[in-house]
């Protein structure tokens, strides 16, 4: 066989070999495409049958308690109203306290205590640290978008759905905040870290957005200022002390200092009644809110609180007003939700256990207990 014929035969063999390989590759690609299409159709069908679960934004309810939560069964009825798990719960109590079946009757509070709690003293900056500990416990959950501080004597005034929609209807935090110009409250030693024009006062019971909660946790300067960190008890003569309760200034002043007051609604969601005539000691008058007892727990009391949109000095003679007036700023804060007039308060304090359970059994709070809890 001539050399030319051999080359021609070899080329023909390679040509057929390339064609076979091309056909095999084409067949493989077609089979792969068919398999991908089949799997995609199957996944699409399964997805239509079982739509993915989207975690709804949650509200972190942050309780500051002495020991146990005396009003746990009131909150038990409140949380029963949500079947979508749109909340989380954290409790700051005394160090070593555990919420178990011996210390709470509500399954919602079992083991919800933070494990790094501190001893909290009235009138000192330890309250600020407790708030920061609660925020640090709640922030790791990315679904928590609002952070609401509550005391162990707080009750909800409405059911869960109304409360959730109210708080989530705005991108603002709710922070009671006004310029505090009373002599003796601002310590000049805080200048220039906190200048007097950023000095604010307000209720410590705030509802923060995630952004503002992170700012509070990350702050390492203003929380340690002399007036914010009281390391000694109040003197016998309170007039000789700067009249500054740190937690009533900290969050509002911090957000003012950060230039974020346009991002807050400058009022609290928690009703508190300050009776200036209740104390025999003139230096202590107005320092503690009224405590509602069993005899005070009536439908008319709750209705009057719900209808109020301003502070109350005497709980038995509520003011018929529809706004909050801040004298130091010549400013009125109107209570609205979604651009419409609305109740100002979602929570109220201070209530004893018998008073709160009586209101719950009367269905005065918009939630229903599992049983008669007064028995």
Short mmCIF file of C-alpha atoms in Angstrom, two decimals, residues 39-347:
data_model
loop_
_atom_site.label_atom_id
_atom_site.label_comp_id
_atom_site.label_asym_id
_atom_site.label_seq_id
_atom_site.Cartn_x
_atom_site.Cartn_y
_atom_site.Cartn_z
CA UNK A 39 -35.06 18.21 38.22
CA UNK A 40 -35.97 21.87 37.79
CA UNK A 41 -39.57 20.95 36.98
CA UNK A 42 -39.66 18.69 40.04
CA UNK A 43 -38.23 21.38 42.32
CA UNK A 44 -40.64 23.95 40.90
CA UNK A 45 -43.58 21.62 41.53
CA UNK A 46 -42.46 20.94 45.10
CA UNK A 47 -41.93 24.66 45.72
CA UNK A 48 -45.47 25.39 44.59
CA UNK A 49 -46.78 22.73 46.97
CA UNK A 50 -44.58 23.80 49.89
CA UNK A 51 -43.85 27.54 49.65
CA UNK A 52 -40.75 28.60 51.62
CA UNK A 53 -41.33 29.89 55.13
CA UNK A 54 -40.34 33.54 55.45
CA UNK A 55 -39.49 34.60 59.00
CA UNK A 56 -41.50 37.69 59.83
CA UNK A 57 -39.78 40.54 61.69
CA UNK A 58 -39.91 40.06 65.44
CA UNK A 59 -40.25 42.31 68.45
CA UNK A 60 -37.83 41.52 71.28
CA UNK A 61 -39.64 42.02 74.60
CA UNK A 62 -36.96 42.84 77.17
CA UNK A 63 -38.06 42.59 80.81
CA UNK A 64 -36.14 44.10 83.72
CA UNK A 65 -37.20 42.33 86.93
CA UNK A 66 -36.08 42.12 90.54
CA UNK A 67 -36.55 38.34 90.76
CA UNK A 68 -39.44 36.50 89.20
CA UNK A 69 -42.06 38.10 86.98
CA UNK A 70 -45.17 38.57 89.16
CA UNK A 71 -47.35 39.35 86.12
CA UNK A 72 -46.16 36.39 84.02
CA UNK A 73 -49.66 34.99 83.47
CA UNK A 74 -50.89 38.31 82.09
CA UNK A 75 -48.09 38.20 79.53
CA UNK A 76 -48.78 34.50 78.98
CA UNK A 77 -52.25 35.41 77.71
CA UNK A 78 -50.75 38.21 75.62
CA UNK A 79 -48.21 35.98 73.83
CA UNK A 80 -50.84 33.31 73.18
CA UNK A 81 -52.37 35.77 70.73
CA UNK A 82 -49.52 35.28 68.27
CA UNK A 83 -49.21 32.03 66.31
CA UNK A 84 -46.54 33.28 63.92
CA UNK A 85 -43.69 33.58 66.45
CA UNK A 86 -43.25 37.29 65.83
CA UNK A 87 -41.58 37.89 69.19
CA UNK A 88 -38.66 36.92 71.37
CA UNK A 89 -38.34 37.25 75.14
CA UNK A 90 -35.37 38.03 77.38
CA UNK A 91 -35.48 38.71 81.12
CA UNK A 92 -32.85 40.42 83.27
CA UNK A 93 -33.25 39.40 86.90
CA UNK A 94 -30.88 39.21 89.86
CA UNK A 95 -27.70 37.18 89.33
CA UNK A 96 -28.27 33.42 89.67
CA UNK A 97 -32.05 33.58 89.27
CA UNK A 98 -33.48 30.97 86.88
CA UNK A 99 -36.92 30.99 85.29
CA UNK A 100 -38.05 27.38 85.61
CA UNK A 101 -41.28 25.58 86.48
CA UNK A 102 -40.79 26.50 90.12
CA UNK A 103 -40.47 30.25 89.45
CA UNK A 104 -42.90 30.88 86.56
CA UNK A 105 -46.24 29.46 85.53
CA UNK A 106 -45.82 30.57 81.92
CA UNK A 107 -44.05 28.41 79.33
CA UNK A 108 -43.14 31.58 77.46
CA UNK A 109 -40.68 32.60 80.19
CA UNK A 110 -39.00 29.25 80.89
CA UNK A 111 -35.21 29.72 80.75
CA UNK A 112 -35.58 33.17 79.20
CA UNK A 113 -33.32 34.83 81.81
CA UNK A 114 -29.97 36.21 80.67
CA UNK A 115 -27.07 34.41 82.31
CA UNK A 116 -24.76 37.39 82.76
CA UNK A 117 -27.10 39.60 84.80
CA UNK A 118 -25.90 42.10 87.40
CA UNK A 119 -27.32 43.54 90.60
CA UNK A 120 -29.46 46.55 89.69
CA UNK A 121 -29.90 49.44 92.15
CA UNK A 122 -32.47 52.20 91.89
CA UNK A 123 -31.02 55.59 91.04
CA UNK A 124 -27.74 54.18 89.73
CA UNK A 125 -26.30 53.50 86.31
CA UNK A 126 -26.56 49.73 86.80
CA UNK A 127 -29.93 50.00 85.05
CA UNK A 128 -28.12 51.15 81.91
CA UNK A 129 -25.85 48.12 82.05
CA UNK A 130 -28.86 45.82 82.49
CA UNK A 131 -30.46 47.33 79.40
CA UNK A 132 -27.27 46.80 77.41
CA UNK A 133 -27.08 43.17 78.57
CA UNK A 134 -30.63 42.57 77.35
CA UNK A 135 -29.87 44.15 73.98
CA UNK A 136 -26.72 42.07 73.63
CA UNK A 137 -28.81 38.94 74.25
CA UNK A 138 -31.45 39.89 71.65
CA UNK A 139 -29.34 41.35 68.82
CA UNK A 140 -27.78 38.05 67.61
CA UNK A 141 -31.22 37.02 66.30
CA UNK A 142 -31.40 38.83 62.92
CA UNK A 143 -35.21 38.60 62.94
CA UNK A 144 -35.43 40.91 65.95
CA UNK A 145 -36.12 44.34 64.45
CA UNK A 146 -37.65 46.14 67.44
CA UNK A 147 -36.53 46.09 71.06
CA UNK A 148 -39.07 47.03 73.76
CA UNK A 149 -38.07 47.54 77.41
CA UNK A 150 -40.63 46.59 80.06
CA UNK A 151 -40.60 46.49 83.85
CA UNK A 152 -41.85 43.60 85.97
CA UNK A 153 -44.91 45.71 86.88
CA UNK A 154 -45.95 46.48 83.28
CA UNK A 155 -49.15 45.20 81.69
CA UNK A 156 -50.15 45.21 78.00
CA UNK A 157 -53.19 47.36 77.21
CA UNK A 158 -54.04 45.63 73.91
CA UNK A 159 -53.68 42.22 72.30
CA UNK A 160 -50.53 41.08 70.55
CA UNK A 161 -51.64 41.78 66.96
CA UNK A 162 -52.58 45.39 67.69
CA UNK A 163 -49.35 45.96 69.62
CA UNK A 164 -47.22 44.39 66.88
CA UNK A 165 -48.84 46.35 64.06
CA UNK A 166 -48.57 49.61 66.02
CA UNK A 167 -44.85 49.25 66.73
CA UNK A 168 -43.93 47.92 63.29
CA UNK A 169 -45.96 50.55 61.41
CA UNK A 170 -43.13 53.09 61.67
CA UNK A 171 -39.41 53.01 61.00
CA UNK A 172 -38.85 55.21 64.07
CA UNK A 173 -37.88 54.30 67.60
CA UNK A 174 -40.20 55.44 70.39
CA UNK A 175 -38.02 57.38 72.83
CA UNK A 176 -39.43 59.86 75.33
CA UNK A 177 -37.00 62.76 74.94
CA UNK A 178 -37.01 66.43 75.84
CA UNK A 179 -34.43 69.09 76.60
CA UNK A 180 -33.73 68.98 80.32
CA UNK A 181 -32.87 72.46 81.55
CA UNK A 182 -33.56 72.05 85.26
CA UNK A 183 -30.69 73.27 87.38
CA UNK A 184 -28.54 70.55 88.89
CA UNK A 185 -29.26 67.74 86.43
CA UNK A 186 -26.55 68.50 83.92
CA UNK A 187 -23.03 68.06 85.22
CA UNK A 188 -20.60 70.50 83.52
CA UNK A 189 -17.90 67.80 83.84
CA UNK A 190 -19.60 66.00 80.95
CA UNK A 191 -18.60 68.77 78.55
CA UNK A 192 -17.39 68.50 75.82
CA UNK A 193 -18.24 64.78 75.43
CA UNK A 194 -21.90 65.64 75.97
CA UNK A 195 -22.59 69.36 75.54
CA UNK A 196 -25.56 70.80 77.36
CA UNK A 197 -27.51 71.39 74.13
CA UNK A 198 -27.67 67.59 73.63
CA UNK A 199 -28.70 66.85 77.22
CA UNK A 200 -32.09 65.06 77.21
CA UNK A 201 -34.44 63.44 79.71
CA UNK A 202 -37.29 60.99 79.32
CA UNK A 203 -38.77 57.66 80.31
CA UNK A 204 -36.35 54.74 80.22
CA UNK A 205 -39.12 52.48 78.80
CA UNK A 206 -38.21 52.84 75.14
CA UNK A 207 -38.89 50.87 71.94
CA UNK A 208 -35.82 50.87 69.73
CA UNK A 209 -35.15 49.97 66.12
CA UNK A 210 -32.33 47.56 65.41
CA UNK A 211 -30.07 50.41 64.27
CA UNK A 212 -30.55 52.33 67.52
CA UNK A 213 -30.20 49.18 69.65
CA UNK A 214 -26.82 48.53 68.04
CA UNK A 215 -25.75 52.13 68.77
CA UNK A 216 -26.58 51.69 72.46
CA UNK A 217 -24.59 48.44 72.69
CA UNK A 218 -21.61 49.86 70.82
CA UNK A 219 -21.37 53.06 72.89
CA UNK A 220 -18.37 52.91 75.21
CA UNK A 221 -17.95 56.61 76.00
CA UNK A 222 -21.14 58.29 77.19
CA UNK A 223 -22.29 55.37 79.36
CA UNK A 224 -19.23 55.81 81.60
CA UNK A 225 -19.54 59.55 82.22
CA UNK A 226 -19.71 60.62 85.88
CA UNK A 227 -23.44 61.32 85.90
CA UNK A 228 -24.18 58.09 84.05
CA UNK A 229 -22.17 55.85 86.34
CA UNK A 230 -23.18 56.41 89.94
CA UNK A 231 -20.85 54.29 92.10
CA UNK A 232 -22.15 55.55 95.41
CA UNK A 233 -25.63 55.67 97.02
CA UNK A 234 -27.80 58.76 97.01
CA UNK A 235 -26.95 61.09 99.91
CA UNK A 236 -29.40 61.64 102.74
CA UNK A 237 -29.89 65.20 101.53
CA UNK A 238 -30.81 64.57 97.90
CA UNK A 239 -30.67 68.29 97.16
CA UNK A 240 -26.86 68.09 97.43
CA UNK A 241 -26.68 65.53 94.64
CA UNK A 242 -27.03 66.24 90.94
CA UNK A 243 -30.68 65.29 90.46
CA UNK A 244 -29.89 62.83 87.69
CA UNK A 245 -31.32 59.33 87.42
CA UNK A 246 -28.94 57.96 84.76
CA UNK A 247 -31.29 55.63 82.87
CA UNK A 248 -33.79 58.47 82.42
CA UNK A 249 -31.17 60.39 80.43
CA UNK A 250 -28.96 57.86 78.73
CA UNK A 251 -30.75 56.64 75.58
CA UNK A 252 -32.37 59.96 74.71
CA UNK A 253 -29.11 61.87 75.21
CA UNK A 254 -27.11 59.28 73.26
CA UNK A 255 -29.40 59.49 70.22
CA UNK A 256 -29.39 63.29 70.38
CA UNK A 257 -25.60 63.25 70.54
CA UNK A 258 -25.50 60.97 67.50
CA UNK A 259 -27.76 63.37 65.54
CA UNK A 260 -30.57 60.81 65.24
CA UNK A 261 -33.53 62.68 66.69
CA UNK A 262 -35.19 62.76 63.27
CA UNK A 263 -35.35 58.97 63.51
CA UNK A 264 -37.31 58.83 66.77
CA UNK A 265 -40.87 59.50 67.83
CA UNK A 266 -40.24 61.49 70.98
CA UNK A 267 -42.70 59.85 73.35
CA UNK A 268 -42.96 56.65 75.35
CA UNK A 269 -45.40 53.80 74.75
CA UNK A 270 -45.65 53.04 78.48
CA UNK A 271 -48.10 54.93 80.67
CA UNK A 272 -46.85 55.93 84.12
CA UNK A 273 -48.72 57.98 86.67
CA UNK A 274 -46.70 60.35 88.85
CA UNK A 275 -48.58 61.43 91.96
CA UNK A 276 -46.60 64.32 93.41
CA UNK A 277 -48.55 64.34 96.66
CA UNK A 278 -48.06 60.66 97.57
CA UNK A 279 -44.79 61.01 99.45
CA UNK A 280 -44.45 62.46 102.94
CA UNK A 281 -40.85 63.37 102.20
CA UNK A 282 -40.86 66.50 99.99
CA UNK A 283 -37.46 65.53 98.57
CA UNK A 284 -38.85 62.21 97.34
CA UNK A 285 -42.13 63.40 95.89
CA UNK A 286 -42.53 62.50 92.28
CA UNK A 287 -39.52 60.15 92.31
CA UNK A 288 -41.67 57.01 92.21
CA UNK A 289 -44.78 56.32 90.13
CA UNK A 290 -48.17 55.39 91.54
CA UNK A 291 -48.72 51.66 92.12
CA UNK A 292 -52.20 50.45 91.15
CA UNK A 293 -53.59 47.96 93.66
CA UNK A 294 -56.57 45.60 93.50
CA UNK A 295 -59.06 48.27 94.57
CA UNK A 296 -57.86 50.49 91.71
CA UNK A 297 -58.17 47.80 89.01
CA UNK A 298 -61.36 48.77 87.22
CA UNK A 299 -62.51 48.92 83.62
CA UNK A 300 -62.83 52.68 83.93
CA UNK A 301 -59.16 52.99 84.94
CA UNK A 302 -57.97 51.05 81.89
CA UNK A 303 -60.31 52.95 79.62
CA UNK A 304 -59.07 56.27 80.95
CA UNK A 305 -55.45 55.23 80.33
CA UNK A 306 -56.27 54.12 76.79
CA UNK A 307 -57.99 57.41 76.04
CA UNK A 308 -55.19 59.51 77.48
CA UNK A 309 -52.52 60.89 75.23
CA UNK A 310 -50.46 62.70 77.80
CA UNK A 311 -48.88 62.40 81.26
CA UNK A 312 -51.06 62.02 84.34
CA UNK A 313 -50.23 63.46 87.75
CA UNK A 314 -53.30 62.08 89.52
CA UNK A 315 -54.52 58.68 88.21
CA UNK A 316 -58.01 59.23 89.59
CA UNK A 317 -58.49 62.56 87.86
CA UNK A 318 -57.15 62.01 84.31
CA UNK A 319 -56.58 64.95 82.04
CA UNK A 320 -58.72 65.18 78.92
CA UNK A 321 -55.96 66.05 76.45
CA UNK A 322 -54.91 64.68 73.09
CA UNK A 323 -51.21 65.51 73.02
CA UNK A 324 -48.10 65.76 75.15
CA UNK A 325 -46.72 69.24 75.77
CA UNK A 326 -43.02 69.66 76.56
CA UNK A 327 -42.63 72.97 78.35
CA UNK A 328 -38.85 73.20 77.99
CA UNK A 329 -39.10 72.92 74.20
CA UNK A 330 -42.48 74.59 73.61
CA UNK A 331 -43.35 71.44 71.66
CA UNK A 332 -46.45 69.28 71.37
CA UNK A 333 -46.15 65.61 70.48
CA UNK A 334 -49.33 64.33 68.85
CA UNK A 335 -50.02 60.61 69.11
CA UNK A 336 -50.49 59.06 65.69
CA UNK A 337 -50.03 55.71 63.98
CA UNK A 338 -49.90 55.32 60.18
CA UNK A 339 -50.62 59.02 59.91
CA UNK A 340 -53.89 58.76 61.87
CA UNK A 341 -54.70 59.75 65.48
CA UNK A 342 -54.12 56.81 67.79
CA UNK A 343 -53.78 55.90 71.46
CA UNK A 344 -50.46 56.92 72.95
CA UNK A 345 -49.90 53.96 75.21
CA UNK A 346 -49.54 50.23 74.55
CA UNK A 347 -48.38 49.35 78.07
#
